Structures are given as structure tokens and as C-alpha cells.
PDB file of C-alpha atoms in Angstrom:
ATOM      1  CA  UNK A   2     -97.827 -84.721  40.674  1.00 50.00           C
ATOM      2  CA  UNK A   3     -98.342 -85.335  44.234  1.00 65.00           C
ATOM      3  CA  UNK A   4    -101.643 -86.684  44.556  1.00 69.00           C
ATOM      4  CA  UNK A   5    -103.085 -84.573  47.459  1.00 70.00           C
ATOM      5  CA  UNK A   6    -102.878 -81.673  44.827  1.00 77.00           C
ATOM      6  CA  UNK A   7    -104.286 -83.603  42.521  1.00 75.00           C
ATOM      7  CA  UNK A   8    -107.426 -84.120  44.302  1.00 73.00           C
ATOM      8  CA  UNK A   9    -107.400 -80.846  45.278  1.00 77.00           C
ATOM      9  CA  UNK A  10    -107.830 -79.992  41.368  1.00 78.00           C
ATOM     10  CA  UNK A  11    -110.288 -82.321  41.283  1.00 76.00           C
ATOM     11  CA  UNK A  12    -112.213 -81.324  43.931  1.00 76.00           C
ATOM     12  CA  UNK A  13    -112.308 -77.688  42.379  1.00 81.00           C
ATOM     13  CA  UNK A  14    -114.014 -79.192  39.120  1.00 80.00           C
ATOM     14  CA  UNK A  15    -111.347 -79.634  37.198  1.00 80.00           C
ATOM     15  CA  UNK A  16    -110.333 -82.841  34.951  1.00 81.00           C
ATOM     16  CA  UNK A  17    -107.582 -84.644  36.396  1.00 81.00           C
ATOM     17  CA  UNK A  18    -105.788 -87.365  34.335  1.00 82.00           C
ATOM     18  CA  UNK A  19    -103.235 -90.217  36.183  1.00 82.00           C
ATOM     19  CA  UNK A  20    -101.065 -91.240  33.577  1.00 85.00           C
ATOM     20  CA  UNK A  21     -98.534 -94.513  34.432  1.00 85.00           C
ATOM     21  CA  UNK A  22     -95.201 -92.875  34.651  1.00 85.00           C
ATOM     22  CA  UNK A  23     -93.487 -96.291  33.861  1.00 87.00           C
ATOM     23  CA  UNK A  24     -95.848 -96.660  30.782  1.00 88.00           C
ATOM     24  CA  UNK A  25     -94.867 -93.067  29.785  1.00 88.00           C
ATOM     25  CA  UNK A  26     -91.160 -93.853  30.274  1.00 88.00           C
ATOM     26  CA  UNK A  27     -91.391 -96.551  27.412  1.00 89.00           C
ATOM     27  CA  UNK A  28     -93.177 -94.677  25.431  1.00 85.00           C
ATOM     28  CA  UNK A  29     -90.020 -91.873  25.640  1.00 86.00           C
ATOM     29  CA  UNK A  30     -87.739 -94.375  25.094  1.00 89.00           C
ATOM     30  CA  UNK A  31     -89.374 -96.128  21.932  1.00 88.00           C
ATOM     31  CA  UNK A  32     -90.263 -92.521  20.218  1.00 85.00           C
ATOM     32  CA  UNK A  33     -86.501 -91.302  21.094  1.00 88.00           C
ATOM     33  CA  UNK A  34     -87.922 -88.645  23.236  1.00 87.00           C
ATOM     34  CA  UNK A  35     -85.856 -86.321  24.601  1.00 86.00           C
ATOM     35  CA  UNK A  36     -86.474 -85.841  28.933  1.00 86.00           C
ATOM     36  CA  UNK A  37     -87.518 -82.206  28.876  1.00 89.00           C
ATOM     37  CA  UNK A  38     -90.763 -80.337  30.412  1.00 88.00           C
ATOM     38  CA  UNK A  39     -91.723 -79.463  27.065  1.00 89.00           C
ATOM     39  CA  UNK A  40     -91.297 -83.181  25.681  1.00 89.00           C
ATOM     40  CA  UNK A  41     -92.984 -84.763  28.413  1.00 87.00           C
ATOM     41  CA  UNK A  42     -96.079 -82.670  28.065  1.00 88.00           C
ATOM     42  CA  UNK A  43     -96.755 -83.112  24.569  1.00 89.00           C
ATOM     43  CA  UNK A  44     -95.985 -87.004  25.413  1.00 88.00           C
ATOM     44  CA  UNK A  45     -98.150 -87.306  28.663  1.00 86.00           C
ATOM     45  CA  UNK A  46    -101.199 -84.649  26.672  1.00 88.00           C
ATOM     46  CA  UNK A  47    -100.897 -87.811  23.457  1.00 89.00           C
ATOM     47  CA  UNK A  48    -101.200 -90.776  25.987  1.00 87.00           C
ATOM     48  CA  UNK A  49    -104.185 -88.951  27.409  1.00 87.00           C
ATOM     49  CA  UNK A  50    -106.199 -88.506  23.925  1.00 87.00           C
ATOM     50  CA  UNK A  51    -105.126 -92.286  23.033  1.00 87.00           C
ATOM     51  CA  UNK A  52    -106.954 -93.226  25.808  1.00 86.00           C
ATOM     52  CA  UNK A  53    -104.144 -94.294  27.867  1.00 85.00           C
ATOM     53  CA  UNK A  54    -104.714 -92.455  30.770  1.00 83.00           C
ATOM     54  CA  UNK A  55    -107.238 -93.104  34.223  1.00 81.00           C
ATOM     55  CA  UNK A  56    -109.189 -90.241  36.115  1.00 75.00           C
ATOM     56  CA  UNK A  57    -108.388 -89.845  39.396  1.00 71.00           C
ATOM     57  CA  UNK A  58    -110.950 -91.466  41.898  1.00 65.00           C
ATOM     58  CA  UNK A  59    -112.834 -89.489  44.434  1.00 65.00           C
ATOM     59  CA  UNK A  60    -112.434 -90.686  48.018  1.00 69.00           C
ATOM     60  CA  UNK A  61    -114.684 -90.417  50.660  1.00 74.00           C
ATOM     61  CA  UNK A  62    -113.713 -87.505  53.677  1.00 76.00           C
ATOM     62  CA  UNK A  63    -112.742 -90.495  55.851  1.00 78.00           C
ATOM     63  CA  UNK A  64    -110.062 -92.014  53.698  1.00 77.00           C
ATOM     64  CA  UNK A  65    -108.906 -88.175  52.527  1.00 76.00           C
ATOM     65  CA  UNK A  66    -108.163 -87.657  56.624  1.00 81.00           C
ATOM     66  CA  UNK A  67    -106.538 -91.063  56.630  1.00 83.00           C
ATOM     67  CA  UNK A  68    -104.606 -90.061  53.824  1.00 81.00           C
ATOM     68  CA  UNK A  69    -103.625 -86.807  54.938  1.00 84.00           C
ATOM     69  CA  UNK A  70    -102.543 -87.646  58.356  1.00 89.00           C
ATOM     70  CA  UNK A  71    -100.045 -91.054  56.910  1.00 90.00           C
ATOM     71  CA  UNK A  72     -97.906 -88.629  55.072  1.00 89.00           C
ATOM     72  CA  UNK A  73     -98.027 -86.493  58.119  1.00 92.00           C
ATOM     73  CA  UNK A  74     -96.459 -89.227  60.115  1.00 93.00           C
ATOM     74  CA  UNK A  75     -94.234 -90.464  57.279  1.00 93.00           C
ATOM     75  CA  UNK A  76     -92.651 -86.356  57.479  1.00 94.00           C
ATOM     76  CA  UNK A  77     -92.763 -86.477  61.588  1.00 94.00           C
ATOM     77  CA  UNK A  78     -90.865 -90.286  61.710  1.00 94.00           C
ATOM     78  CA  UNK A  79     -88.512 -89.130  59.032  1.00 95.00           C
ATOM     79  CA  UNK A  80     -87.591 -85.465  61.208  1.00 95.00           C
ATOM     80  CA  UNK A  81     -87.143 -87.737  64.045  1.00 94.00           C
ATOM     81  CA  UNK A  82     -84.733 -89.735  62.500  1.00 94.00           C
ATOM     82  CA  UNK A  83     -83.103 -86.897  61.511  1.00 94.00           C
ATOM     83  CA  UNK A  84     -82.789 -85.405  64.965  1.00 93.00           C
ATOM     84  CA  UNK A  85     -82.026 -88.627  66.325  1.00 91.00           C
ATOM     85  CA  UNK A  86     -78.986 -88.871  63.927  1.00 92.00           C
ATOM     86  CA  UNK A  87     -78.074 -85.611  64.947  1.00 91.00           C
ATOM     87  CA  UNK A  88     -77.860 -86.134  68.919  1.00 89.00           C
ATOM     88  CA  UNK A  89     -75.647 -89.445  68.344  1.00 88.00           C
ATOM     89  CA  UNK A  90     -73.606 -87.104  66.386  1.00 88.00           C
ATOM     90  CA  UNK A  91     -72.843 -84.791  69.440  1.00 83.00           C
ATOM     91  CA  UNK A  92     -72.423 -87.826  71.657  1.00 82.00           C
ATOM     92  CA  UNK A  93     -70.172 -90.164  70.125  1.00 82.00           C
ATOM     93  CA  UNK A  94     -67.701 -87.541  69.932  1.00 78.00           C
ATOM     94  CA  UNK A  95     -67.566 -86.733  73.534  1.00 74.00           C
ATOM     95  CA  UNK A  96     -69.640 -89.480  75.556  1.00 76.00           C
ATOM     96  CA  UNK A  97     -69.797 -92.931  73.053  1.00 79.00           C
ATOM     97  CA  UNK A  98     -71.037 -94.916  76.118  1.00 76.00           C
ATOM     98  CA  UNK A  99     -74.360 -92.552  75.671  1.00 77.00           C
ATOM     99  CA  UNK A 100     -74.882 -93.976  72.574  1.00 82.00           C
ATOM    100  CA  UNK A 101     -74.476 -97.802  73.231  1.00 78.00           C
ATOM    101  CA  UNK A 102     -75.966 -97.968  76.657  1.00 75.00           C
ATOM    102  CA  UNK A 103     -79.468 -98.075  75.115  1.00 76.00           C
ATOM    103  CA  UNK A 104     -80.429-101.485  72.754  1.00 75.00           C
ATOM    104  CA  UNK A 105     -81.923-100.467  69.609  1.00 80.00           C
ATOM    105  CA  UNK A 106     -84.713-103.614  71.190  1.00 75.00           C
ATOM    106  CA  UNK A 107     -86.078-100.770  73.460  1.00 74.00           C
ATOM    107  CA  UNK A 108     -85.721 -97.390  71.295  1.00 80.00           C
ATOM    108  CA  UNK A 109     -81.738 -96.497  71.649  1.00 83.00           C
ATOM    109  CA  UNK A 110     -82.048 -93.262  72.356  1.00 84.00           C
ATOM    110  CA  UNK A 111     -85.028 -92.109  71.541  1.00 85.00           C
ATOM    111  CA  UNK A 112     -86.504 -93.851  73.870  1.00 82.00           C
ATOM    112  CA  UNK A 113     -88.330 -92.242  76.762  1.00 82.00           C
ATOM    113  CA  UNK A 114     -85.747 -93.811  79.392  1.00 80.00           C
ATOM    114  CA  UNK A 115     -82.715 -92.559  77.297  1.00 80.00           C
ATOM    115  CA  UNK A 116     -83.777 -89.807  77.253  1.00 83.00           C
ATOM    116  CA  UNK A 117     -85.398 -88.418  80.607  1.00 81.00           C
ATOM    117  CA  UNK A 118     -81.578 -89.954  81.613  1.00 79.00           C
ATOM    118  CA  UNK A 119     -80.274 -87.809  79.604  1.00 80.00           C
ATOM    119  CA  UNK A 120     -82.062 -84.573  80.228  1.00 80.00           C
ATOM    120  CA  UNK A 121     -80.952 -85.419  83.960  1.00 78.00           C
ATOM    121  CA  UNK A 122     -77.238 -86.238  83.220  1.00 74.00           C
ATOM    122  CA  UNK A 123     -76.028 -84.900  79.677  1.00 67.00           C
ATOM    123  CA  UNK A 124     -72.855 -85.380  80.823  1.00 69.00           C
ATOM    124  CA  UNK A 125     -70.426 -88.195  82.024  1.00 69.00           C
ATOM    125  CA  UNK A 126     -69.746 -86.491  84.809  1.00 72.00           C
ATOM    126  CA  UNK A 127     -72.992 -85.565  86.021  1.00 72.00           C
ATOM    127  CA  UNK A 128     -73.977 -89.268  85.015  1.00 69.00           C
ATOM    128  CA  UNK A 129     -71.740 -90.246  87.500  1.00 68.00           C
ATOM    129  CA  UNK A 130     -72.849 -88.664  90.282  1.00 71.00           C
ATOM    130  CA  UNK A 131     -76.651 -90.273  89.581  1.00 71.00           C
ATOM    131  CA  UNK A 132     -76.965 -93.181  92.143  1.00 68.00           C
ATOM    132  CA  UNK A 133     -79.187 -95.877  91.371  1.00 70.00           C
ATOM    133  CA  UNK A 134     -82.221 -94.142  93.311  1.00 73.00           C
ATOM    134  CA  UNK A 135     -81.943 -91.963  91.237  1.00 74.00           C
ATOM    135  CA  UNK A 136     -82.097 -93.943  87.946  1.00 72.00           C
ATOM    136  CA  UNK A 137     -84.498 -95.831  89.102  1.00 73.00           C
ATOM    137  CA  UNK A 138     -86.677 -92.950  89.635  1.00 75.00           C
ATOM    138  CA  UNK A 139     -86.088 -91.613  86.334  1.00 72.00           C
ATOM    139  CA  UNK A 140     -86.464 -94.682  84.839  1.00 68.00           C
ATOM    140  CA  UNK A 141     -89.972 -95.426  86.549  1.00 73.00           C
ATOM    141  CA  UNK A 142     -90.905 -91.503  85.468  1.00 70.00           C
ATOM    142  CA  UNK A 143     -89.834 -92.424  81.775  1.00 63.00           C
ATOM    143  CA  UNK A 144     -92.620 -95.581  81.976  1.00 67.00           C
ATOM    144  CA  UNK A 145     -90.382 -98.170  82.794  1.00 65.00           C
ATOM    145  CA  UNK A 146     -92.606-100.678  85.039  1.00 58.00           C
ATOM    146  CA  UNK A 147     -90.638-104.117  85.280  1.00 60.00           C
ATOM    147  CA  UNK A 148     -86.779-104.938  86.193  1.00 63.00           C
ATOM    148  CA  UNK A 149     -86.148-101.111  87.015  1.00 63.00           C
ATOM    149  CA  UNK A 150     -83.644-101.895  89.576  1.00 64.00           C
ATOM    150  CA  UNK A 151     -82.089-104.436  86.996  1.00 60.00           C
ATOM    151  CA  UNK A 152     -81.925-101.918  84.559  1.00 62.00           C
ATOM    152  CA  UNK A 153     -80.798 -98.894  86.712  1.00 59.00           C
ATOM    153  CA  UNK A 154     -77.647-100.959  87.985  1.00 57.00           C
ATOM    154  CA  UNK A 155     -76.873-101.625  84.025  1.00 58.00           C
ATOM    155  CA  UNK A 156     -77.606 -98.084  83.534  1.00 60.00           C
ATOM    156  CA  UNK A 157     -75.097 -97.130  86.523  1.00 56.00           C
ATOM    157  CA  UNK A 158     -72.422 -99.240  84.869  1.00 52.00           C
ATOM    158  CA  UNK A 159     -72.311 -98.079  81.245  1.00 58.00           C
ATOM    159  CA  UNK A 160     -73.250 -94.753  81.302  1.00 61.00           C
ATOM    160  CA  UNK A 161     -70.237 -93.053  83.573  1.00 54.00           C
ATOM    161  CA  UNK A 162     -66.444 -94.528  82.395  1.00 50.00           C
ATOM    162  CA  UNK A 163     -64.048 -93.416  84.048  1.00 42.00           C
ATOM    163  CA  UNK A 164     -62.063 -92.477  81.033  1.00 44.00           C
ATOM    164  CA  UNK A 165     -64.606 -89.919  80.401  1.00 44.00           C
ATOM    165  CA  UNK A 166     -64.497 -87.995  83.507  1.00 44.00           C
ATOM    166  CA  UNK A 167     -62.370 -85.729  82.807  1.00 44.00           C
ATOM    167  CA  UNK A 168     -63.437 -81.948  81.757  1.00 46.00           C
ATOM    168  CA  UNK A 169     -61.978 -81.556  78.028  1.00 49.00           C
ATOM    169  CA  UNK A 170     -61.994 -78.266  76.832  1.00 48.00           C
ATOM    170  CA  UNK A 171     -65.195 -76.759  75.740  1.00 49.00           C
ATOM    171  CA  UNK A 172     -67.289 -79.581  78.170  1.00 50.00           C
ATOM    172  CA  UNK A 173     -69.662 -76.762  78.708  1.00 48.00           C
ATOM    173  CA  UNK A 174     -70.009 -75.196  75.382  1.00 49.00           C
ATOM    174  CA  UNK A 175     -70.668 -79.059  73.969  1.00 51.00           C
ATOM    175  CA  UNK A 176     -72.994 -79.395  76.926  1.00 52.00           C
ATOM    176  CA  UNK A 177     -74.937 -76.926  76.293  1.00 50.00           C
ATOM    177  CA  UNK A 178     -74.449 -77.531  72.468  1.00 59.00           C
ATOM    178  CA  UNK A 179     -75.820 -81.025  72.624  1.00 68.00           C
ATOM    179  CA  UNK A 180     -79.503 -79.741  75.304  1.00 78.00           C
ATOM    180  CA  UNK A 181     -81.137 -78.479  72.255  1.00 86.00           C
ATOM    181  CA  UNK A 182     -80.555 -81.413  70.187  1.00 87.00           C
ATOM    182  CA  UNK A 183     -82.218 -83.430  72.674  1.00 87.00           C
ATOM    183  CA  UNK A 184     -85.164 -80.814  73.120  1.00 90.00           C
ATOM    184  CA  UNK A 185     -85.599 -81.307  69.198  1.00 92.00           C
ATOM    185  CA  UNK A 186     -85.434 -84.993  69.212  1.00 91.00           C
ATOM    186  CA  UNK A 187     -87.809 -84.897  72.194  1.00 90.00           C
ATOM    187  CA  UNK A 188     -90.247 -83.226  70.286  1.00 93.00           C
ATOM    188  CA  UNK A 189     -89.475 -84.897  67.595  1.00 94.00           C
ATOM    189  CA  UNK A 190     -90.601 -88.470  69.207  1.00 93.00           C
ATOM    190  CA  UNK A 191     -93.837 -87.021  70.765  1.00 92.00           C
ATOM    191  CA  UNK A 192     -95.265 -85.691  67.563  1.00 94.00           C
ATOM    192  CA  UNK A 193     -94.737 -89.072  65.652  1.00 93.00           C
ATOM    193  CA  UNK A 194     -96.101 -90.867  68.691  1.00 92.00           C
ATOM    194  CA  UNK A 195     -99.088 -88.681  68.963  1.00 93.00           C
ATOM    195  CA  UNK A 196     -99.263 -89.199  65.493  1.00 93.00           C
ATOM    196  CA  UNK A 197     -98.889 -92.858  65.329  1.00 93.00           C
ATOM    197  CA  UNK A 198    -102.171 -92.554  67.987  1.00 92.00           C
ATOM    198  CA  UNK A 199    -104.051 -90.674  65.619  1.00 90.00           C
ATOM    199  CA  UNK A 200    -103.313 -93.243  62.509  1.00 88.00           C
ATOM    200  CA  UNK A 201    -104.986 -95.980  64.756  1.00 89.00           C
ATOM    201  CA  UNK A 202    -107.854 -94.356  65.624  1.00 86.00           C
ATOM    202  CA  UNK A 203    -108.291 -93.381  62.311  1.00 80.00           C
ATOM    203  CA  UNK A 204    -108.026 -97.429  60.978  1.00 79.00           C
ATOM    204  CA  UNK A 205    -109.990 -98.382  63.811  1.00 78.00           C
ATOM    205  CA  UNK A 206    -113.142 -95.996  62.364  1.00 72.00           C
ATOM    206  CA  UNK A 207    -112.647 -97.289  58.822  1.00 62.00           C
TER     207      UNK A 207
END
């Protein structure tokens, strides 16, 4: 049972029970129990009269909110990932050097840099027509404070090859294909970061 609806129950006055699922799993086993709904309830309502069952503990507001916003950021960080996964899957196919031009050190691409470049330039082609003013500026915009003219001059050599400037058909259908993806995982990143913000001050008031 997840245990926010647990306390929930609780909460409402009724009598909630945890019972050790692995303890309850050798009990099935040594009683030959089949693994039905049925079974398990008539096994899991016996372990509670022997005694072999723990009421759930109250916690305080503070640690409820603390609760309640971790698995929050556990389902934002895992719908970034997702979105992240699906952007590299609409780049590799038509721009790989997208993909690799990032480290996984600083983000890849979900990192504010990757992708303010990429908002500017989802292209190769457009990517090569970005100078290095201008990826420095994007750079500095995306927070980038030290070695930004190092780092737009590395960014200016991976990002356009010239084996990729070509227009294949459908470049502006995939274009325009691969803009949302990178609106979502934009999102995405700023909701588990915000997140993330709101699990420290949270830890910090405990």
C-alpha cells in the first residue's frame, strides 16, 4: 500500500496495520499459499491477529511535507529522464554531434548551455552559421561564468560537421519535430531543479 494513503487512513481514524511483506512472503511459501488477492488477505488479516504486524507511526506536518515533496522530485527527475532520452532520440538520428558535444561532467544535454544552444541552433546548419560571439553569448546567458571563450571555440568545432550540412529530406518536418521535445525536456529540468530547491529548504528547517 503506498504509504501516503496509508496515513491518509490513518489520519481519518482508522486502524492501519504495516505488515513486513518479506515476512509475509515466507509465511506463503511455508503454508503453500497460493499468490492470489483472496489468499493474501486472509494471510496478511492472520499475521495481524498473531501479533505480527506494526501500526503505522504518525509524523509530524514537517516531515509529512518533506515526505510529500521527495516523491515529488523522485516523479519530476524520473520525467526528465524520460524527456531527456527522448530528445537524444531525435538527435542521434539526424545531428549525433548534438549529442556528444556536451560531457555528461556538466549535464549533457540537459544542461542549461546545451540547451539555450540548442533552442538557438536546432539544426546543423543553423549551428553553423553561430559564430563564436554568438556562443559565447549564449553560453554566458545559460550561466556559464569561467572559460566561455574556451568553451564556445569547442562548441564551434563539434557542433557543425560538415557532413551534416546538407538538407536531407524532411530537415524541416524533423526540425520542427525535435522543438517540442526540447520545450518538454526544458520544463522538465526546471521543475526538478525548483524542486531539488524546495527539498533543501525543507532539510535545512528540520
Amino acid at each position: 500500500m503506498n504509504i501516503l494513503f496509508a496515513r491518509a487512513l490513518a489520519a481519518s481514524g482508522l486502524e492501519v496495520v504495516h505488515v513486513d511483506p518479506t515476512r509475509a512472503a515466507r509465511h506463503r511459501t511455508a503454508q503453500g499459499i497460493p499468490k492470489t488477492d483472496r489468499a493474501d488477505a486472509r494471510l496478511i488479516a492472520s499475521m495481524t491477529l498473531a501479533g505480527q504486524a506494526r501500526p503505522i507511526v504518525a509524523s509530524s506536518p514537517a516531515a509529512e511535507a518533506l515526505r510529500l515533496v521527495a516523491h515529488t522530485h523522485r516523479a519530476a527527475v524520473a520525467r526528465r529522464t524520460e524527456a531527456l532520452h527522448a530528445l537524444r532520440a531525435g538527435l542521434v538520428r539526424i545531428w549525433p554531434a548534438a549529442v556528444s558535444a556536451w560531457p555528461a561532467s556538466v549535464g549533457g544535454l540537459r544542461s542549461a548551455q546545451a540547451r539555450a544552444v540548442l533552442a538557438a541552433a536546432s539544426t546543423p546548419r543553423a549551428a553553423a552559421r553561430l559564430d563564436r560571439t554568438a556562443l559565447a553569448a549564449l553560453l554566458s546567458a545559460a550561466g556559464r561564468k569561467r572559460s566561455v571563450q574556451k568553451r564556445s571555440r569547442a562548441s564551434a568545432h563539434d557542433l557543425p560537421p560538415p557532413a551534416m550540412l546538407f538538407a536531407p529530406p524532411g530537415r524541416g518536418r524533423r526540425r520542427s519535430a525535435r522543438q517540442p521535445l526540447l520545450a518538454v525536456l526544458d520544463h522538465a529540468v526546471r521543475r526538478a531543479d525548483d524542486l531539488e530547491r524546495d527539498l533543501e529548504r525543507h532539510y535545512a528547517d528540520r
